Amino acid sequence: MNEAATRVLVIDDEPAICELIEAVAESIGFHVTSASSGDEIEAALGGRFDLVVLDLSLGDLDGIELMGRLGSSHRGLPIILVSGADESLITSAGRIAEMHRLRVLATFAKPFSLDLLRTAMSEMRNIGPRVIDPTGPRLLIEEGQLLDPEFLRLVYQPKVSALTGDVIGVEALVRWQHPVKGNVPPSIYVALVEEMNRTADLLDAVMSMAAHDRHRHRALASMPDVSLNISVLDLSDDELPRRAQRILTATAPAEAWTFEVTETAPITDMTPAVSILTRLRLAGFHLAVDDFGTGTSNYERLLVAPFTELKIDRAIINRLDVAAAEPDPMAKSGIDVGHSLNMQVVAEGVETLEQFRLVRDLGCDAIQGYFVATPVPPTQIDEALDTWAENFGASGLAPEDS
Ligand code: C2E
Ligand code: MG
Ligand code: MG
């Protein structure tokens, strides 16, 4: 076997379907393992793979349950779902997979076109650096290197006004980069940090780097807002509001920082979380609900905690049908909920002009996504914003000159 080949695991209780999928995967140079029976599946799950093609209806076994297991052992794993069930069920299953932090490349109702399957599998080539397999030999990060400043960086992604195109802030995103081991995707990196119970240390490192960058780079010093992601685990850390004030407000006032809390992870005990969020808000920091619409949507949390911003997850933006006559109900209800609670609503993951126009027309206040700019190091922010200003001017999105 070619060591560099992508390893595909096909899980389907019908061996004939496995064979078909195998043929497609092999035709594009992938290495394939198939599993049909319960024992085969158990054995295969202990092996290594970069992509899973999963049938949702596995006879005695439960494909949905398997997604849960895959999500907790292989966060960020690319997956293709196939099923004999109807389209809407498969779409819901796709959402569940996203909730489990799997990366859904495509969903197919049987019978499906082998050409489309081939195209979906070929997506693996665009995924960039090989997704790291957390069950593999401890390739990953030794504990001593987990928070080593030598390997940690922040990149910044602009967020712009949907109406004027002006930059209103940037989001800081962590990058763990090793000269030999390469990049570990943040979804996997953060999961490791959580597993090792080091989220408070990561947050301190992120806050320090952001404060330092803001002090050092003019593009960030003049930025109205810089947002930082926090793990829900940090919301049981009583010391957080004090540390945030100490580390961050030396370079910019609390009002110029936002904390983003992901919506996908369940908060088991709301009371301490709400009190920490409230203390942060009282200190002047802004608070955003991140990834809204994918997780266990917890409206109660929105109502009881003083959030100022709601970020609609890119999975929802991605699914928008730009040609649809009716507004997408998920996107529309997120925007309405946000506005009724006086929050600024941001669309995440906007990749095209059509999506930009659509979410603006639906009422989003701000836009973030590759269409505007990808995350960049501090030294490249000015250039990214210049390019955006030009593109925005040429796109026909700018308000009429008057
Ligand atoms: P997030 O907070 O929702 O961040 C947005 C993610 O979407 C980023 O991925 C960004 O690169 C990606 N993105 C932005 N625009 C587009 C687009 O147009 N299309 C697509 N396909 N993707 C887009 P990234 O940097 O890989 O981060 C993934 C997640 O890791 C973040 O999701 C956040 O939950 C977490 N994360 C990142 N940095 C930190 C951190 O410093 N601390 C903690 N606790 N979590 C972090
Ligand atoms: Mg975020
Ligand atoms: Mg997000």
Tab-separated table of N, CA, C and O and ligand atoms in Angstrom, residues 75 101 103 153-155 157-158 171-175 184-191 193-194 199 202-203 206-207 209 227-232 234 260-262 264 290-291 311-314 317-318 347-352 355 368-375, ligand 1:
chain	number	residue	atom	x	y	z
A	75	ARG	N	-12.585	13.653	16.361
A	75	ARG	CA	-13.203	14.939	16.073
A	75	ARG	C	-12.669	15.519	14.765
A	75	ARG	O	-11.474	15.444	14.490
A	101	ARG	N	-19.286	17.019	15.659
A	101	ARG	CA	-18.016	17.574	15.183
A	101	ARG	C	-17.348	16.707	14.124
A	101	ARG	O	-16.127	16.650	14.026
A	103	ARG	N	-16.942	16.011	10.012
A	103	ARG	CA	-16.949	16.932	8.878
A	103	ARG	C	-17.679	16.260	7.727
A	103	ARG	O	-17.131	15.356	7.103
A	153	ARG	N	0.348	30.167	17.677
A	153	ARG	CA	0.173	31.465	17.014
A	153	ARG	C	-1.307	31.789	16.981
A	153	ARG	O	-2.142	30.902	17.064
A	154	LEU	N	-1.595	33.069	16.778
A	154	LEU	CA	-2.977	33.436	16.483
A	154	LEU	C	-3.047	33.962	15.057
A	154	LEU	O	-2.148	34.678	14.612
A	155	VAL	N	-4.096	33.597	14.363
A	155	VAL	CA	-4.405	34.237	13.089
A	155	VAL	C	-5.737	34.954	13.286
A	155	VAL	O	-6.489	34.634	14.215
A	157	GLN	N	-9.315	36.659	11.613
A	157	GLN	CA	-10.240	36.716	10.476
A	157	GLN	C	-11.191	37.905	10.644
A	157	GLN	O	-11.896	38.009	11.654
A	158	PRO	N	-11.236	38.798	9.643
A	158	PRO	CA	-12.092	39.979	9.736
A	158	PRO	C	-13.576	39.635	9.736
A	158	PRO	O	-14.009	38.615	9.199
A	171	GLU	N	-11.721	38.013	14.477
A	171	GLU	CA	-11.748	36.884	15.416
A	171	GLU	C	-10.362	36.253	15.452
A	171	GLU	O	-9.773	35.990	14.401
A	172	ALA	N	-9.847	36.050	16.662
A	172	ALA	CA	-8.544	35.397	16.812
A	172	ALA	C	-8.755	33.883	16.820
A	172	ALA	O	-9.612	33.377	17.540
A	173	LEU	N	-7.983	33.173	16.000
A	173	LEU	CA	-8.101	31.714	15.923
A	173	LEU	C	-6.733	31.098	16.176
A	173	LEU	O	-5.730	31.527	15.599
A	174	VAL	N	-6.704	30.107	17.034
A	174	VAL	CA	-5.421	29.548	17.445
A	174	VAL	C	-4.864	28.617	16.363
A	174	VAL	O	-5.623	27.950	15.645
A	175	ARG	N	-3.553	28.604	16.225
A	175	ARG	CA	-2.879	27.667	15.327
A	175	ARG	C	-1.746	27.002	16.089
A	175	ARG	O	-0.917	27.683	16.685
A	184	VAL	N	-1.741	21.039	13.354
A	184	VAL	CA	-2.834	20.252	13.907
A	184	VAL	C	-4.086	21.129	13.798
A	184	VAL	O	-4.092	22.240	14.309
A	185	PRO	N	-5.128	20.672	13.114
A	185	PRO	CA	-6.320	21.508	12.971
A	185	PRO	C	-6.878	21.900	14.344
A	185	PRO	O	-6.864	21.079	15.266
A	186	PRO	N	-7.352	23.156	14.476
A	186	PRO	CA	-7.807	23.643	15.778
A	186	PRO	C	-8.872	22.758	16.409
A	186	PRO	O	-8.885	22.594	17.630
A	187	SER	N	-9.763	22.178	15.602
A	187	SER	CA	-10.810	21.357	16.213
A	187	SER	C	-10.164	20.212	16.991
A	187	SER	O	-10.588	19.870	18.097
A	188	ILE	N	-9.117	19.631	16.428
A	188	ILE	CA	-8.447	18.517	17.094
A	188	ILE	C	-7.562	19.033	18.233
A	188	ILE	O	-7.545	18.488	19.335
A	189	TYR	N	-6.867	20.124	17.952
A	189	TYR	CA	-5.993	20.702	18.984
A	189	TYR	C	-6.794	21.061	20.243
A	189	TYR	O	-6.425	20.693	21.353
A	190	VAL	N	-7.906	21.761	20.038
A	190	VAL	CA	-8.701	22.201	21.192
A	190	VAL	C	-9.265	20.984	21.934
A	190	VAL	O	-9.308	20.952	23.164
A	191	ALA	N	-9.661	19.948	21.173
A	191	ALA	CA	-10.169	18.734	21.824
A	191	ALA	C	-9.089	18.119	22.711
A	191	ALA	O	-9.369	17.647	23.818
A	193	VAL	N	-6.577	19.726	24.115
A	193	VAL	CA	-6.390	20.598	25.274
A	193	VAL	C	-7.483	20.324	26.311
A	193	VAL	O	-7.211	20.236	27.507
A	194	GLU	N	-8.704	20.137	25.812
A	194	GLU	CA	-9.807	19.858	26.746
A	194	GLU	C	-9.584	18.526	27.442
A	194	GLU	O	-9.756	18.402	28.648
A	199	THR	N	-7.599	23.795	29.472
A	199	THR	CA	-8.255	24.892	28.754
A	199	THR	C	-7.953	26.252	29.386
A	199	THR	O	-7.836	27.245	28.674
A	202	LEU	N	-4.696	27.293	28.022
A	202	LEU	CA	-4.802	27.731	26.621
A	202	LEU	C	-5.396	29.133	26.557
A	202	LEU	O	-4.898	30.000	25.840
A	203	LEU	N	-6.447	29.348	27.328
A	203	LEU	CA	-7.086	30.661	27.280
A	203	LEU	C	-6.120	31.759	27.737
A	203	LEU	O	-6.054	32.826	27.134
A	206	VAL	N	-3.837	32.353	24.866
A	206	VAL	CA	-4.521	33.073	23.787
A	206	VAL	C	-4.714	34.543	24.170
A	206	VAL	O	-4.451	35.451	23.374
A	207	MET	N	-5.128	34.784	25.415
A	207	MET	CA	-5.331	36.176	25.838
A	207	MET	C	-3.999	36.936	25.790
A	207	MET	O	-3.951	38.079	25.312
A	209	MET	N	-1.334	36.285	23.941
A	209	MET	CA	-0.897	36.501	22.554
A	209	MET	C	-1.710	37.615	21.902
A	209	MET	O	-1.172	38.455	21.183
A	227	SER	N	-12.217	39.307	18.922
A	227	SER	CA	-12.918	38.289	19.695
A	227	SER	C	-12.069	37.051	19.875
A	227	SER	O	-11.269	36.676	19.015
A	228	LEU	N	-12.256	36.432	21.029
A	228	LEU	CA	-11.489	35.250	21.422
A	228	LEU	C	-12.462	34.118	21.701
A	228	LEU	O	-13.546	34.348	22.243
A	229	ASN	N	-12.078	32.916	21.336
A	229	ASN	CA	-12.932	31.753	21.602
A	229	ASN	C	-12.622	31.176	22.966
A	229	ASN	O	-11.462	31.031	23.333
A	230	ILE	N	-13.654	30.847	23.706
A	230	ILE	CA	-13.396	30.149	24.962
A	230	ILE	C	-14.131	28.820	24.978
A	230	ILE	O	-15.158	28.643	24.338
A	231	SER	N	-13.529	27.880	25.687
A	231	SER	CA	-14.132	26.565	25.821
A	231	SER	C	-15.207	26.640	26.918
A	231	SER	O	-15.051	27.388	27.880
A	232	VAL	N	-16.275	25.867	26.758
A	232	VAL	CA	-17.298	25.880	27.819
A	232	VAL	C	-16.706	25.460	29.160
A	232	VAL	O	-17.215	25.844	30.204
A	234	ASP	N	-14.171	26.559	30.425
A	234	ASP	CA	-13.694	27.763	31.107
A	234	ASP	C	-14.804	28.447	31.887
A	234	ASP	O	-14.540	29.298	32.728
A	260	GLU	N	-16.249	34.503	22.642
A	260	GLU	CA	-17.202	33.656	21.926
A	260	GLU	C	-17.313	32.315	22.637
A	260	GLU	O	-16.308	31.671	22.908
A	261	VAL	N	-18.535	31.918	22.916
A	261	VAL	CA	-18.761	30.626	23.565
A	261	VAL	C	-19.506	29.740	22.590
A	261	VAL	O	-20.575	30.117	22.101
A	262	THR	N	-18.944	28.559	22.302
A	262	THR	CA	-19.606	27.726	21.295
A	262	THR	C	-20.913	27.180	21.827
A	262	THR	O	-21.055	26.860	22.997
A	264	THR	N	-22.286	24.505	20.668
A	264	THR	CA	-22.446	23.065	20.427
A	264	THR	C	-22.229	22.222	21.676
A	264	THR	O	-22.809	21.168	21.812
A	290	ASP	N	-21.435	31.344	19.767
A	290	ASP	CA	-20.779	30.883	18.543
A	290	ASP	C	-21.510	29.671	17.981
A	290	ASP	O	-22.171	28.943	18.727
A	291	ASP	N	-21.398	29.460	16.687
A	291	ASP	CA	-21.905	28.249	16.035
A	291	ASP	C	-23.386	28.035	16.307
A	291	ASP	O	-23.835	26.894	16.487
A	311	LYS	N	-23.711	34.284	16.467
A	311	LYS	CA	-23.055	33.913	15.218
A	311	LYS	C	-23.709	32.669	14.644
A	311	LYS	O	-23.676	31.602	15.268
A	312	ILE	N	-24.305	32.829	13.480
A	312	ILE	CA	-24.993	31.696	12.845
A	312	ILE	C	-23.954	30.786	12.213
A	312	ILE	O	-23.107	31.233	11.432
A	313	ASP	N	-24.009	29.521	12.567
A	313	ASP	CA	-22.969	28.583	12.162
A	313	ASP	C	-22.850	28.446	10.654
A	313	ASP	O	-23.832	28.515	9.926
A	314	ARG	N	-21.642	28.178	10.218
A	314	ARG	CA	-21.411	28.090	8.783
A	314	ARG	C	-22.127	26.911	8.144
A	314	ARG	O	-22.403	26.922	6.946
A	317	ILE	N	-25.268	28.404	6.921
A	317	ILE	CA	-25.018	29.296	5.786
A	317	ILE	C	-24.747	28.451	4.538
A	317	ILE	O	-25.232	28.729	3.443
A	318	ASN	N	-23.960	27.408	4.762
A	318	ASN	CA	-23.578	26.515	3.683
A	318	ASN	C	-24.744	25.839	2.987
A	318	ASN	O	-24.706	25.545	1.809
A	347	ALA	N	-23.249	36.280	10.254
A	347	ALA	CA	-23.255	35.036	9.480
A	347	ALA	C	-21.820	34.557	9.345
A	347	ALA	O	-20.955	35.304	8.889
A	348	GLU	N	-21.553	33.323	9.750
A	348	GLU	CA	-20.209	32.748	9.646
A	348	GLU	C	-20.087	31.930	8.367
A	348	GLU	O	-21.073	31.368	7.900
A	349	GLY	N	-18.881	31.829	7.856
A	349	GLY	CA	-18.623	30.914	6.744
A	349	GLY	C	-19.245	31.342	5.422
A	349	GLY	O	-19.625	30.503	4.608
A	350	VAL	N	-19.345	32.662	5.206
A	350	VAL	CA	-19.879	33.142	3.923
A	350	VAL	C	-18.774	33.042	2.876
A	350	VAL	O	-17.704	33.629	3.033
A	351	GLU	N	-19.019	32.251	1.851
A	351	GLU	CA	-17.958	31.978	0.872
A	351	GLU	C	-18.209	32.606	-0.491
A	351	GLU	O	-17.303	32.646	-1.323
A	352	THR	N	-19.460	33.024	-0.770
A	352	THR	CA	-19.742	33.540	-2.111
A	352	THR	C	-20.505	34.857	-2.042
A	352	THR	O	-21.132	35.178	-1.026
A	355	GLN	N	-24.144	34.233	-1.323
A	355	GLN	CA	-24.447	34.014	0.100
A	355	GLN	C	-24.414	35.335	0.865
A	355	GLN	O	-25.250	35.582	1.735
A	368	GLN	N	-18.772	37.147	8.177
A	368	GLN	CA	-17.419	36.618	8.317
A	368	GLN	C	-17.325	35.429	7.379
A	368	GLN	O	-18.301	34.694	7.235
A	369	GLY	N	-16.205	35.246	6.737
A	369	GLY	CA	-16.085	34.082	5.856
A	369	GLY	C	-15.048	34.313	4.782
A	369	GLY	O	-14.568	35.431	4.589
A	370	TYR	N	-14.696	33.221	4.097
A	370	TYR	CA	-13.638	33.295	3.096
A	370	TYR	C	-13.960	34.308	2.004
A	370	TYR	O	-13.059	34.821	1.362
A	371	PHE	N	-15.241	34.587	1.759
A	371	PHE	CA	-15.582	35.573	0.736
A	371	PHE	C	-14.989	36.938	1.103
A	371	PHE	O	-14.553	37.690	0.236
A	372	VAL	N	-14.972	37.238	2.391
A	372	VAL	CA	-14.393	38.504	2.849
A	372	VAL	C	-12.881	38.338	2.990
A	372	VAL	O	-12.108	39.063	2.365
A	373	ALA	N	-12.468	37.394	3.801
A	373	ALA	CA	-11.041	37.132	3.989
A	373	ALA	C	-10.869	35.853	4.780
A	373	ALA	O	-11.692	35.520	5.629
A	374	THR	N	-9.766	35.154	4.516
A	374	THR	CA	-9.433	33.974	5.322
A	374	THR	C	-8.681	34.471	6.560
A	374	THR	O	-8.258	35.626	6.601
A	375	PRO	N	-8.524	33.629	7.590
A	375	PRO	CA	-7.742	34.066	8.750
A	375	PRO	C	-6.272	34.294	8.334
A	375	PRO	O	-5.722	33.488	7.588
B	1	C2E	P1	-15.188	29.056	15.180
B	1	C2E	O1	-14.955	29.864	16.407
B	1	C2E	O2	-16.587	28.924	14.710
B	1	C2E	O3	-14.260	29.704	14.067
B	1	C2E	C1	-14.611	29.788	12.722
B	1	C2E	C2	-13.969	28.679	11.951
B	1	C2E	O4	-14.488	28.688	10.615
B	1	C2E	C3	-12.459	28.853	11.785
B	1	C2E	O5	-11.923	27.542	11.722
B	1	C2E	C4	-12.343	29.527	10.430
B	1	C2E	O6	-11.097	29.347	9.814
B	1	C2E	C5	-13.435	28.814	9.684
B	1	C2E	N1	-13.965	29.608	8.575
B	1	C2E	C6	-14.091	30.943	8.506
B	1	C2E	N2	-14.666	31.334	7.353
B	1	C2E	C7	-14.922	30.205	6.667
B	1	C2E	C8	-15.519	29.940	5.374
B	1	C2E	O7	-15.927	30.842	4.647
B	1	C2E	N3	-15.643	28.652	5.002
B	1	C2E	C9	-15.204	27.631	5.795
B	1	C2E	N4	-15.351	26.376	5.359
B	1	C2E	N5	-14.626	27.831	7.019
B	1	C2E	C10	-14.495	29.106	7.438
B	1	C2E	P2	-10.686	27.105	12.591
B	1	C2E	O8	-9.693	28.209	12.690
B	1	C2E	O9	-10.268	25.799	12.037
B	1	C2E	O10	-11.294	26.906	14.037
B	1	C2E	C11	-12.206	25.883	14.301
B	1	C2E	C12	-12.793	26.025	15.669
B	1	C2E	O11	-11.809	25.814	16.676
B	1	C2E	C13	-13.326	27.424	15.959
B	1	C2E	O12	-14.600	27.577	15.381
B	1	C2E	C14	-13.351	27.418	17.468
B	1	C2E	O13	-14.506	26.761	17.958
B	1	C2E	C15	-12.139	26.575	17.804
B	1	C2E	N6	-11.039	27.479	18.159
B	1	C2E	C16	-10.212	28.181	17.355
B	1	C2E	N7	-9.365	28.926	18.066
B	1	C2E	C17	-9.647	28.684	19.374
B	1	C2E	C18	-9.111	29.156	20.617
B	1	C2E	O14	-8.200	29.991	20.671
B	1	C2E	N8	-9.666	28.656	21.773
B	1	C2E	C19	-10.711	27.768	21.752
B	1	C2E	N9	-11.213	27.334	22.918
B	1	C2E	N10	-11.241	27.311	20.611
B	1	C2E	C20	-10.719	27.766	19.421
